[in-house]
mmCIF file of C-alpha atoms and ligand atoms in Angstrom:
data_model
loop_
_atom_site.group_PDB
_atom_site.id
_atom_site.type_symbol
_atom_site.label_atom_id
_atom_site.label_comp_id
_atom_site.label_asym_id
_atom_site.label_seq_id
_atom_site.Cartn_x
_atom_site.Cartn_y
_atom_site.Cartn_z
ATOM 1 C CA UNK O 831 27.843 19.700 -13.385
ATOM 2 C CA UNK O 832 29.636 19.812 -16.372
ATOM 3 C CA UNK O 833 28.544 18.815 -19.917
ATOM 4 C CA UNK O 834 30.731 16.341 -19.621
ATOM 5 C CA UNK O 835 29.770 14.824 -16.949
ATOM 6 C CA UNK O 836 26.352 14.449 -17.859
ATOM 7 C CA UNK O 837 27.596 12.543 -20.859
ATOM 8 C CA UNK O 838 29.410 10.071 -19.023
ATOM 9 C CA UNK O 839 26.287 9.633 -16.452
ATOM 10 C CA UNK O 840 23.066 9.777 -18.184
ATOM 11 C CA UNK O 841 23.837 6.923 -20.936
ATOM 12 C CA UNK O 842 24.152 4.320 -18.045
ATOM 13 C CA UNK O 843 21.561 6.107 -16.408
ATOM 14 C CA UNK O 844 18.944 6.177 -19.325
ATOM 15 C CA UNK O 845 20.357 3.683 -21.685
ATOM 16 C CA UNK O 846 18.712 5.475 -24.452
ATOM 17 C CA UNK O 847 19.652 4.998 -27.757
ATOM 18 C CA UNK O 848 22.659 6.462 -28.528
ATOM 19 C CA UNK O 849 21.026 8.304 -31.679
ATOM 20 C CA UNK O 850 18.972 9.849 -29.024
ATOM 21 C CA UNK O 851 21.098 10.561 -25.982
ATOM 22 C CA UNK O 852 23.303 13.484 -26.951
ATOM 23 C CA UNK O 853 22.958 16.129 -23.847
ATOM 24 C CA UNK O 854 21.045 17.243 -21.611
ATOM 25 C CA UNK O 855 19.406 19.724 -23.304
ATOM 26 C CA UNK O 856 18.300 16.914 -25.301
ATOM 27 C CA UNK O 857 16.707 14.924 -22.741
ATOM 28 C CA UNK O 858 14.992 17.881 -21.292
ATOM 29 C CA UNK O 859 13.440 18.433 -25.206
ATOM 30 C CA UNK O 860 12.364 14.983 -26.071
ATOM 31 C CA UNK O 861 10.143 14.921 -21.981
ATOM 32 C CA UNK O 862 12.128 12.037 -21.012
ATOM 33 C CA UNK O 863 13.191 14.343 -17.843
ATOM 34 C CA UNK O 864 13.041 17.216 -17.100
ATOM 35 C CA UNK O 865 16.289 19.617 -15.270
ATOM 36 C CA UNK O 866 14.954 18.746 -12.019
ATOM 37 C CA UNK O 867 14.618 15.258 -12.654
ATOM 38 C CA UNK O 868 17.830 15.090 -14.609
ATOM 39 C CA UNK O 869 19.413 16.633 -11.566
ATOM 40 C CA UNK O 870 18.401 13.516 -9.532
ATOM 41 C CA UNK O 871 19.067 10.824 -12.144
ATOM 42 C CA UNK O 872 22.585 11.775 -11.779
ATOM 43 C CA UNK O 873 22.915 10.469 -8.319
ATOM 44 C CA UNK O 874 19.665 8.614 -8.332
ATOM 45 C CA UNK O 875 16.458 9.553 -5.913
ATOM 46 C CA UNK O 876 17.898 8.643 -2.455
ATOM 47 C CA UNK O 877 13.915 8.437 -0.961
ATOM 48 C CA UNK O 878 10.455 7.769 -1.891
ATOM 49 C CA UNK O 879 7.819 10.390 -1.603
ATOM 50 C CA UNK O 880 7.430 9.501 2.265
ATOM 51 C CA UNK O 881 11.531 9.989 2.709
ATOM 52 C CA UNK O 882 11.945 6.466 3.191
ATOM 53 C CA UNK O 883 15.470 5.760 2.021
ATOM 54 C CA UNK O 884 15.249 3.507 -1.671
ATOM 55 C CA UNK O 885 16.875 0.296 -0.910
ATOM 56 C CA UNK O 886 20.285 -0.617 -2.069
ATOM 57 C CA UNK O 887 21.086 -2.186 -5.167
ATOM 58 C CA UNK O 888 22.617 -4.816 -4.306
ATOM 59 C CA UNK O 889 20.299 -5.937 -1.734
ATOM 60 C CA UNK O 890 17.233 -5.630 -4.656
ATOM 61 C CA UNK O 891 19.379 -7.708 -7.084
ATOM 62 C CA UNK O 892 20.023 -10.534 -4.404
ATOM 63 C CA UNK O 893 16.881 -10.953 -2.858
ATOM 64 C CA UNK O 894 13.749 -11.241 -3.953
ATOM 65 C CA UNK O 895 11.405 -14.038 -4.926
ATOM 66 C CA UNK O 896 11.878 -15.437 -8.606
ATOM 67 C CA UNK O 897 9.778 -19.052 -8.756
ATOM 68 C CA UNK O 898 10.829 -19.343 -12.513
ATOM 69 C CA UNK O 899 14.317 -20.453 -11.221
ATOM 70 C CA UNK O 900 13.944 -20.901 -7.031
ATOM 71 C CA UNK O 901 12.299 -21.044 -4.778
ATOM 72 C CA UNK O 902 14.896 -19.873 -2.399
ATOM 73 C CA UNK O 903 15.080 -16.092 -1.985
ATOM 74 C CA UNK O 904 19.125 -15.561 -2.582
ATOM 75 C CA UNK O 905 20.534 -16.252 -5.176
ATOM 76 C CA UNK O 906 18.404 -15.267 -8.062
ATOM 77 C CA UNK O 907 21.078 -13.056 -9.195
ATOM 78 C CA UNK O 908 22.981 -15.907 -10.506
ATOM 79 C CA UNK O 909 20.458 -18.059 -11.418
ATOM 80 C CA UNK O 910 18.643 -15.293 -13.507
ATOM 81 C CA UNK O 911 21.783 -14.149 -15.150
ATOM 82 C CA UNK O 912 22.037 -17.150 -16.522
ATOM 83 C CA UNK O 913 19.191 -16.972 -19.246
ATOM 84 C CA UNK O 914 18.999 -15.355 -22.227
ATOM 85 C CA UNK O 915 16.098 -13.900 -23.382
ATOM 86 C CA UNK O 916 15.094 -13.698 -26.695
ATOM 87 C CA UNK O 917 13.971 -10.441 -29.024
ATOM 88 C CA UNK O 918 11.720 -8.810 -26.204
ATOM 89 C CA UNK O 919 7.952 -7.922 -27.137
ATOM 90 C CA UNK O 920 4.841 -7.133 -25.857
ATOM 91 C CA UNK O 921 1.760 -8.692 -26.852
ATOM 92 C CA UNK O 922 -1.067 -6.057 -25.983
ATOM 93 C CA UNK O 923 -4.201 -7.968 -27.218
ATOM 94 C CA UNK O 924 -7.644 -9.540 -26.331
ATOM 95 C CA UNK O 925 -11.195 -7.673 -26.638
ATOM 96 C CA UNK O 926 -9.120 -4.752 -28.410
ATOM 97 C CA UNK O 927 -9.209 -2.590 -31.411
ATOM 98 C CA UNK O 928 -5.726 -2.371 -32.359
ATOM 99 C CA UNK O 929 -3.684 -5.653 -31.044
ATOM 100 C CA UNK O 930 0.007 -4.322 -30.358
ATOM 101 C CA UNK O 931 3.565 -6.313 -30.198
ATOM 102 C CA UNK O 932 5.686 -3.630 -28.749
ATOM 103 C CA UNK O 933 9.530 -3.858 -28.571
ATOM 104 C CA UNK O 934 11.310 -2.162 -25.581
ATOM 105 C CA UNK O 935 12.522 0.674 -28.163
ATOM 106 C CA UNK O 936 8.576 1.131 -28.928
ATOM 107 C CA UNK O 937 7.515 0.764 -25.653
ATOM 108 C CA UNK O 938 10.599 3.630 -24.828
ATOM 109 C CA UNK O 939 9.103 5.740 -27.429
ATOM 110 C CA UNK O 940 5.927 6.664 -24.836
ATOM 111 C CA UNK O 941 8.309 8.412 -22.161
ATOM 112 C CA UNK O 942 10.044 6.786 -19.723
ATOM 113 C CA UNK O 943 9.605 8.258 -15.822
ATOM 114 C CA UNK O 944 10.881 7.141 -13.177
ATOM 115 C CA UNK O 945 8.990 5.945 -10.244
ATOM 116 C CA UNK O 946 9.974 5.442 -6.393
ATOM 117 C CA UNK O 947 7.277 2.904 -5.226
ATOM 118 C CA UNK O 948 7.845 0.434 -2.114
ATOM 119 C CA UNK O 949 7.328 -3.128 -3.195
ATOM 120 C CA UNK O 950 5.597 -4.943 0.079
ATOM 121 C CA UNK O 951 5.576 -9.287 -0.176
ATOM 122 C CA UNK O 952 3.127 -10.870 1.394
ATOM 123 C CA UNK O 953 5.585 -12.339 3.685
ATOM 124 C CA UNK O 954 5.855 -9.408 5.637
ATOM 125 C CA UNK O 955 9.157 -7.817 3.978
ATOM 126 C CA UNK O 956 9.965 -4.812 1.763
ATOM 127 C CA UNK O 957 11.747 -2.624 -0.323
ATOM 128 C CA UNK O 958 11.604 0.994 -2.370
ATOM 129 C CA UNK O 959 12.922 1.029 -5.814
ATOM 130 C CA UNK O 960 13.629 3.152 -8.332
ATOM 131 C CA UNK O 961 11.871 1.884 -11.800
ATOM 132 C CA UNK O 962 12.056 3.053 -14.897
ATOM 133 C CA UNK O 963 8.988 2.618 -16.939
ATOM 134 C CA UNK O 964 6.028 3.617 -18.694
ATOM 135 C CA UNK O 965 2.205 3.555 -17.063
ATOM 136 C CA UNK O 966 0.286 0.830 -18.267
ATOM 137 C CA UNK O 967 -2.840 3.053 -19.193
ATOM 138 C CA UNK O 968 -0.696 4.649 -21.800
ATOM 139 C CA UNK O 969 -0.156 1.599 -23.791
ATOM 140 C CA UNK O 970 -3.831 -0.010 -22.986
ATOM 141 C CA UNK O 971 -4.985 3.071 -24.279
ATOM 142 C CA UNK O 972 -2.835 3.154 -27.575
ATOM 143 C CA UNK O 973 -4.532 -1.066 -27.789
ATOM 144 C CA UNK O 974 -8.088 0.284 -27.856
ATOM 145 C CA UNK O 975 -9.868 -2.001 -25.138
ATOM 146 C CA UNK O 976 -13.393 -3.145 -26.545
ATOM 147 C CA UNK O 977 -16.505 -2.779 -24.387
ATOM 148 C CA UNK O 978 -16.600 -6.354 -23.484
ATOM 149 C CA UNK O 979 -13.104 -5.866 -21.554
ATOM 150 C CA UNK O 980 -13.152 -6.138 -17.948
ATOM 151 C CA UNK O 981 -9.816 -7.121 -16.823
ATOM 152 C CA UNK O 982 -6.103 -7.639 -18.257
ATOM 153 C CA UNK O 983 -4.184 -10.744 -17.942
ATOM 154 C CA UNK O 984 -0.444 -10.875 -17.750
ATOM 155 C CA UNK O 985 1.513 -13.513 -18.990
ATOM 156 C CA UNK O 986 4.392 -14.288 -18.611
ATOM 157 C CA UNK O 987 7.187 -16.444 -20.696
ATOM 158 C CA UNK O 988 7.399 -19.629 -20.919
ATOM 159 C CA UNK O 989 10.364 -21.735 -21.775
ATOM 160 C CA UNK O 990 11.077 -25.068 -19.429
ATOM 161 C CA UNK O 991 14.225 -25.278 -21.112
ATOM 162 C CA UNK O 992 15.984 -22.142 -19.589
ATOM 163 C CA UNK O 993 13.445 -21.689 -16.337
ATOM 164 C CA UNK O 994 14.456 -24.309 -14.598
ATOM 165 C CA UNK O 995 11.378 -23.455 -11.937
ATOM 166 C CA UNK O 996 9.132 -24.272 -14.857
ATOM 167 C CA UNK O 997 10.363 -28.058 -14.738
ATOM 168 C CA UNK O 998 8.127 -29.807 -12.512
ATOM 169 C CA UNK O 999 10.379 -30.725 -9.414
ATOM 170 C CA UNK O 1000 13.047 -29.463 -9.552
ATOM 171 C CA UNK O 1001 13.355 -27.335 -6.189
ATOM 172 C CA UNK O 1002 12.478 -28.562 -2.742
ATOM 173 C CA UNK O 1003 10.888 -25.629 -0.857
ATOM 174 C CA UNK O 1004 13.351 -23.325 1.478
ATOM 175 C CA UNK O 1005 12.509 -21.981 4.162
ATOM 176 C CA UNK O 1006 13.044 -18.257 4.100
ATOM 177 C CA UNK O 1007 15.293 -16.799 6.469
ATOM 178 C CA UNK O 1008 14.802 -13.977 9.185
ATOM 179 C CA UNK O 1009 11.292 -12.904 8.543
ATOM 180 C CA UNK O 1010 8.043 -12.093 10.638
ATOM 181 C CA UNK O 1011 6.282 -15.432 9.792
ATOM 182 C CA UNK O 1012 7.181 -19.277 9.763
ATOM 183 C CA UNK O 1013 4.121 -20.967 8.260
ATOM 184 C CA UNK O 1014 4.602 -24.613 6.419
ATOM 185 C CA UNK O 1015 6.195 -24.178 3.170
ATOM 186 C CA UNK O 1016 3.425 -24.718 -0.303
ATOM 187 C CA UNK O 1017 4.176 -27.881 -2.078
ATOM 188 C CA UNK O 1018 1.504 -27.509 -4.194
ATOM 189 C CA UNK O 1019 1.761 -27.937 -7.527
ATOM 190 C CA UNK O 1020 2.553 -24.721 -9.970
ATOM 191 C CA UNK O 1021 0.812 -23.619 -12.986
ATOM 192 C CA UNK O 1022 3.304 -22.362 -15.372
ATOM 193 C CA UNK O 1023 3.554 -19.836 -17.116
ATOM 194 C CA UNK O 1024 3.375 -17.124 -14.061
ATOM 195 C CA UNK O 1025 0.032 -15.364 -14.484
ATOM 196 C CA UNK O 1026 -1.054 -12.198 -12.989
ATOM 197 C CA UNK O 1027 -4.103 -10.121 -13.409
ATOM 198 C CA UNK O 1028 -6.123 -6.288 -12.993
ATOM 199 C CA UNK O 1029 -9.579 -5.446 -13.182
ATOM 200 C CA UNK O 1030 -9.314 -2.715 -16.541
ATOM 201 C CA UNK O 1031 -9.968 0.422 -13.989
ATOM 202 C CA UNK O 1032 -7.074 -1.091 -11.880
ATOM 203 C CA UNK O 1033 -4.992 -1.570 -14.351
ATOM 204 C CA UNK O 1034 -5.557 2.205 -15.696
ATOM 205 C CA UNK O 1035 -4.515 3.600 -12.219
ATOM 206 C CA UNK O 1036 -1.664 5.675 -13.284
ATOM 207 C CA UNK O 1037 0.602 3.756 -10.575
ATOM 208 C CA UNK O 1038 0.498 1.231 -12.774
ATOM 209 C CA UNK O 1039 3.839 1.120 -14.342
ATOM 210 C CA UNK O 1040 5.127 -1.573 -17.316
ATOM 211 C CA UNK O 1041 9.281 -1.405 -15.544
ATOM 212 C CA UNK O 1042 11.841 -2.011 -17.789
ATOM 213 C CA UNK O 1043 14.489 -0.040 -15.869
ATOM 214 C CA UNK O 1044 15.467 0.204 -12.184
ATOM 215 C CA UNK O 1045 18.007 2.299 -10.727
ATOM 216 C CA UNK O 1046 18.682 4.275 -13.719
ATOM 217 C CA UNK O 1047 19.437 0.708 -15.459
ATOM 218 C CA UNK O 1048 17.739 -1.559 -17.448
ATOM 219 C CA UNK O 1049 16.110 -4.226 -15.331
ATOM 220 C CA UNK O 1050 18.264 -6.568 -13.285
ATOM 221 C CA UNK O 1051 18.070 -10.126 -14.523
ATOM 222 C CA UNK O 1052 16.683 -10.912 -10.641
ATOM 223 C CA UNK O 1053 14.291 -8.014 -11.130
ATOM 224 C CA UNK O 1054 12.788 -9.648 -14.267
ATOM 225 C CA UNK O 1055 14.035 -8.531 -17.140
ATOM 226 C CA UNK O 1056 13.452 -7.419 -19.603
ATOM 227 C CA UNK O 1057 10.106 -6.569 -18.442
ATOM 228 C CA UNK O 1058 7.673 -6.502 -15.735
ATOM 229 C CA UNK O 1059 4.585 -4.748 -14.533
ATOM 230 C CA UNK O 1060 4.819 -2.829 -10.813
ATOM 231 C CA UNK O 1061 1.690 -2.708 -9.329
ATOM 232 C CA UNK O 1062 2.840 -0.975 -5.593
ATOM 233 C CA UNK O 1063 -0.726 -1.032 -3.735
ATOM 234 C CA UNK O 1064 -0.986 -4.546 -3.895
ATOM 235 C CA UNK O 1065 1.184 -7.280 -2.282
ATOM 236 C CA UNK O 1066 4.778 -7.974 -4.648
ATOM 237 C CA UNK O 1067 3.021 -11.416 -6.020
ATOM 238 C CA UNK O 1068 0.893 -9.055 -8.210
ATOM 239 C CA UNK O 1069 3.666 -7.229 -10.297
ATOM 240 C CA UNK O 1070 4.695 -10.148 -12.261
ATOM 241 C CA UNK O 1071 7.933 -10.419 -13.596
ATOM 242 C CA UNK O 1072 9.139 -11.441 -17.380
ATOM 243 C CA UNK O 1073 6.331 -10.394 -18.490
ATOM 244 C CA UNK O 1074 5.016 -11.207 -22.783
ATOM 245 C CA UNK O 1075 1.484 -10.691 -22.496
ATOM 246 C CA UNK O 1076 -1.430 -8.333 -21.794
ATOM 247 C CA UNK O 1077 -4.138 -9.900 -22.606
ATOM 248 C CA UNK O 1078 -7.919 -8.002 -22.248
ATOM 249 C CA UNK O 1079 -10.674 -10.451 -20.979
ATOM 250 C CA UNK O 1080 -13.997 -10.721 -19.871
ATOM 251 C CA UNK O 1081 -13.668 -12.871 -16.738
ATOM 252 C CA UNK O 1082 -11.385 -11.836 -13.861
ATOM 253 C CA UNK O 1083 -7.875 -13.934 -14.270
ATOM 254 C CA UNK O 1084 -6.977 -16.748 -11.949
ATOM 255 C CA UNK O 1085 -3.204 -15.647 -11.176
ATOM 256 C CA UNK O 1086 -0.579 -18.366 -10.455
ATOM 257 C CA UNK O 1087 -0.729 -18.251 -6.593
ATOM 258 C CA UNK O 1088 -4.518 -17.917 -6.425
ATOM 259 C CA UNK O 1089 -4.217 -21.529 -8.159
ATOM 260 C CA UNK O 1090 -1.060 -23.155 -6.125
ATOM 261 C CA UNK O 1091 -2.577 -21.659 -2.648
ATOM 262 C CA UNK O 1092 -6.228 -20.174 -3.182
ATOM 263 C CA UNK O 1093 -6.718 -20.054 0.749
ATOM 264 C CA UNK O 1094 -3.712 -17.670 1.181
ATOM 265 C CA UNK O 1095 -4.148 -15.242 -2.350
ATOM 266 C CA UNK O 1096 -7.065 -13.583 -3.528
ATOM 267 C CA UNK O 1097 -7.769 -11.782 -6.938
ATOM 268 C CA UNK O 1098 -7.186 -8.566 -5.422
ATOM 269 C CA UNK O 1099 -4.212 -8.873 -2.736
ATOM 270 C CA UNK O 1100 -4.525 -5.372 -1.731
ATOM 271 C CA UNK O 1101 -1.569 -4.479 0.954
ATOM 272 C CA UNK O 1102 -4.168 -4.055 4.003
ATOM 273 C CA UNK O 1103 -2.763 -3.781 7.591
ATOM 274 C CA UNK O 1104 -6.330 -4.704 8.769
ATOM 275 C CA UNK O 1105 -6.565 -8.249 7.084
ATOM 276 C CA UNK O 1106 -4.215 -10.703 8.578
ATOM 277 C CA UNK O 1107 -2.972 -13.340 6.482
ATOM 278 C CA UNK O 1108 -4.162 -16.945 7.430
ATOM 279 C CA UNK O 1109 -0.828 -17.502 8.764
ATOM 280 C CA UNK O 1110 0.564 -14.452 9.966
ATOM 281 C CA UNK O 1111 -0.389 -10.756 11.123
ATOM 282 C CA UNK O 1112 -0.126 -8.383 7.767
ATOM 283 C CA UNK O 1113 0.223 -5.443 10.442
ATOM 284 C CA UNK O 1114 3.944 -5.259 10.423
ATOM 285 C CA UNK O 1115 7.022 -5.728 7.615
ATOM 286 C CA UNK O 1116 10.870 -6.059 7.688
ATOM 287 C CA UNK O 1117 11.825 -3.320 4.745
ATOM 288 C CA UNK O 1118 15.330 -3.757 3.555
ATOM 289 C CA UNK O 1119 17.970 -1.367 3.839
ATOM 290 C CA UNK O 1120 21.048 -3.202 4.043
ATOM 291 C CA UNK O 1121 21.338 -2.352 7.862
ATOM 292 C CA UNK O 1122 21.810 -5.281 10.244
ATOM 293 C CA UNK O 1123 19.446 -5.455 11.845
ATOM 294 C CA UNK O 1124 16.900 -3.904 9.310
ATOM 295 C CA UNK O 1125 14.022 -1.903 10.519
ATOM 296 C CA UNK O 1126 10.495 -3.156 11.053
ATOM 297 C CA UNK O 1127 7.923 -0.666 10.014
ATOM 298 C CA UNK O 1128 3.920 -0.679 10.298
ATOM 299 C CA UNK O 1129 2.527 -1.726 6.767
ATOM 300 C CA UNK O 1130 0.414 1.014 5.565
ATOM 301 C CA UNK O 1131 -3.121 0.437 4.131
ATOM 302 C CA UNK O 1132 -2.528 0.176 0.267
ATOM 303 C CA UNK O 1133 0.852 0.054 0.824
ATOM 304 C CA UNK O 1134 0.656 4.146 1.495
ATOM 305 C CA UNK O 1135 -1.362 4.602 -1.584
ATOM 306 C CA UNK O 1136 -4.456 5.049 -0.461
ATOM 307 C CA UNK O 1137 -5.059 8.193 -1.351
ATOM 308 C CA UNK O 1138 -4.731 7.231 -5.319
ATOM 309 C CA UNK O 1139 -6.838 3.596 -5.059
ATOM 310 C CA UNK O 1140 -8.825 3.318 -2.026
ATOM 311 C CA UNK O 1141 -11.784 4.963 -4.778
ATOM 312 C CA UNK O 1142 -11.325 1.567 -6.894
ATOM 313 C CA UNK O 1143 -12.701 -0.306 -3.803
ATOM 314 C CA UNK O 1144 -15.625 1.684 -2.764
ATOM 315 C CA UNK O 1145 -18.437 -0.658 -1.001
ATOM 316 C CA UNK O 1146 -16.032 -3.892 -1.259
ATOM 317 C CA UNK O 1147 -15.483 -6.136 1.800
ATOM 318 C CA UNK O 1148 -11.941 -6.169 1.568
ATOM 319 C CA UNK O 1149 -11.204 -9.253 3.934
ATOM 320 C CA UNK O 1150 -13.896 -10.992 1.615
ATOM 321 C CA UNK O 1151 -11.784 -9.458 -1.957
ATOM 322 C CA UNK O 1152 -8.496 -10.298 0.310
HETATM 323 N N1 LIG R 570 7.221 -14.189 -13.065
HETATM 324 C C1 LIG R 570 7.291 -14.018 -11.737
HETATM 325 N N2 LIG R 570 6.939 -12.827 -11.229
HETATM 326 C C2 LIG R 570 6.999 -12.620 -9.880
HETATM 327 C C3 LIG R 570 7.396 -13.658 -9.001
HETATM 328 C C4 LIG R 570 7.777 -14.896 -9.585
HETATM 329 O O1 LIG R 570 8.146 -15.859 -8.888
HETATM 330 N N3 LIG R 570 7.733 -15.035 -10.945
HETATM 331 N N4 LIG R 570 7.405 -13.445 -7.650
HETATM 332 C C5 LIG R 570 6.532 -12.371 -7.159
HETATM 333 C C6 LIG R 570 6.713 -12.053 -5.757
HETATM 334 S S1 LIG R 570 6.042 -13.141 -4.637
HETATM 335 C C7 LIG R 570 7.314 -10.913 -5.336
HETATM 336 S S2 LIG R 570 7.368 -10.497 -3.705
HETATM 337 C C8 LIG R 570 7.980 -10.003 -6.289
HETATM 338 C C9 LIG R 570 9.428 -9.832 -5.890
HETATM 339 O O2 LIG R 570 10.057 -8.909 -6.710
HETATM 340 P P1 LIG R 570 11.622 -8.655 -6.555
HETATM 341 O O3 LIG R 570 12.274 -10.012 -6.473
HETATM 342 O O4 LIG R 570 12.035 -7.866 -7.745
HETATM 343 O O5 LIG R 570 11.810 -7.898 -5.278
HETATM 344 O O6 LIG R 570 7.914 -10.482 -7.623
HETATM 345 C C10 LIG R 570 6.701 -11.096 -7.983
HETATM 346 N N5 LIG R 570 6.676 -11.394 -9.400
HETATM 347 MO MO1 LIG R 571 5.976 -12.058 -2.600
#
């Protein structure tokens, strides 16, 4: 690898400011990576931690569930490309000491790492990805949560005008194609905006990651940009896309699909093999490769992170906190 080459690769791959981006050695300096991990941001990581291969990019970007504009899983691409978001900021506030609006630049500023976490929906499919991102914990920490905080809401934005999901009817339900499960589709009426929520010690589980990259790019419009929190224990409805808002609160958040379908999402939504859904097994998931056909693969407990948050649940029923 030539200087040169690393010039050409890491500004797509790191999309750093280009007061900051200016070689390698550079990168290595300011923490953002290290050689090792510069090494594999040139090609990208090709597995996750288990060696299961990351999913392509084009099959992330053009699937994926996005209620904001469909409720059909293709074609979010488009649809999300479509809207422009405005100035991007954080609101970090609540029972804290220090309330916070933090740019993408700021939120850039705490170290971006890059994460390979498999994303599991509750409708029995899934992917690995590549984020880019900074652990929640680091910012919550930088806010100062009071005593009185329990839990941290997520909010995300709001604008009818150019999320055409927000507009009360204006999608029939599709069916999804090609999965594990056919249940009857939710008509229920949505709550907008999208909420999502994490009791504090959750939420300072270093998997916790605030993703405003993936694949060594800024966030694809279908991925939720510009932001969005990745919480990979729990099933995909609990890392919540276009995300403005972390609120701390004292009572635990009722999230958008624990209000349109209470019977089918709990608060906690761990990934759990053992607890079937009310309308299909949970045992089993279709992870996306781009192959045809794509493989199904047992669903791991936590999603395969046990070992980092099965201590958050200690002495919980988890098919009562489902
Ligand atoms: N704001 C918002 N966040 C959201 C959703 C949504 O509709 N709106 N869908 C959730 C669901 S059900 C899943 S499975 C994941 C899908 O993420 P992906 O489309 O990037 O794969 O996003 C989650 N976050
Ligand atoms: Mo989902």
């Amino acid at each position: 690898m030539t200087d040169d080459s690393v010039d050409q690769v890491t500004p797509e791959h790191l999309f750093l400011t280009r007061r900051r981006l200016l070689s390698a050695a550079a990168l290595a300096a300011l923490g953002i990576v290290g050689a090792a991990g510069l090494r594999r941001l040139r090609v990208g990581p090709t597995a996750d931690e288990f060696g299961d291969p990351v999913t392509p990019l084009s099959k992330f970007t053009s699937y994926g569930n996005y209620y904001e504009f469909t409720r059909a899983k293709l074609g979010i691409a488009e649809l999300a490309s479509q809207f422009s978001p405005p100035p991007w900021q954080l609101r970090i506030d609540g029972l804290v000491r220090r309330p916070l609006s933090l740019r993408l630049e700021d939120i850039r500023e705490f170290g971006l790492e890059e994460r390979v976490y498999r994303l599991r929906c509750i409708e029995c499919w899934s992917m690995v990805i590549p984020w880019l991102g900074v652990p929640l914990h680091k910012l919550l920490a930088e806010a100062g949560p009071l005593p009185e905080a329990k839990y941290v809401r997520f909010e995300s934005f709001y604008d009818p005008d150019q999320l055409p999901g927000q507009r009360a009817g204006a999608y029939e339900p599709t069916p999804s194609p090609g999965e594990l499960h056919m249940g009857a589709a939710t008509t229920a009426p949505y709550v907008w905006p999208y909420v999502e929520g994490l009791r504090l010690d959750e939420a300072w589980n270093d998997l916790v990651l605030v993703a405003i990259g993936a694949y060594g790019k800024p966030l694809p419009p279908s991925a939720g940009a510009p932001l969005r929190i990745v919480v990979p224990w729990k099933y995909g409805f609990k890392s919540p896309k276009l995300v403005v808002r972390a609120e701390l609160v004292t009572e635990q958040p009722t999230s958008f699909w624990m209000a349109a379908m209470p019977e089918e999402h709990g608060f906690y939504a761990n990934v759990n093999p053992d607890v079937p859904h009310p309308r299909w097994s949970q045992a089993r998931e279709v992870r996306y490769l781009g192959r045809d056909p794509e493989p199904i693969v047992a669903t791991l407990k936590f999603n395969g992170y046990a070992e980092k948050v099965a201590a958050l649940y200690e002495g919980m029923d988890l098919s009562v906190h489902f």
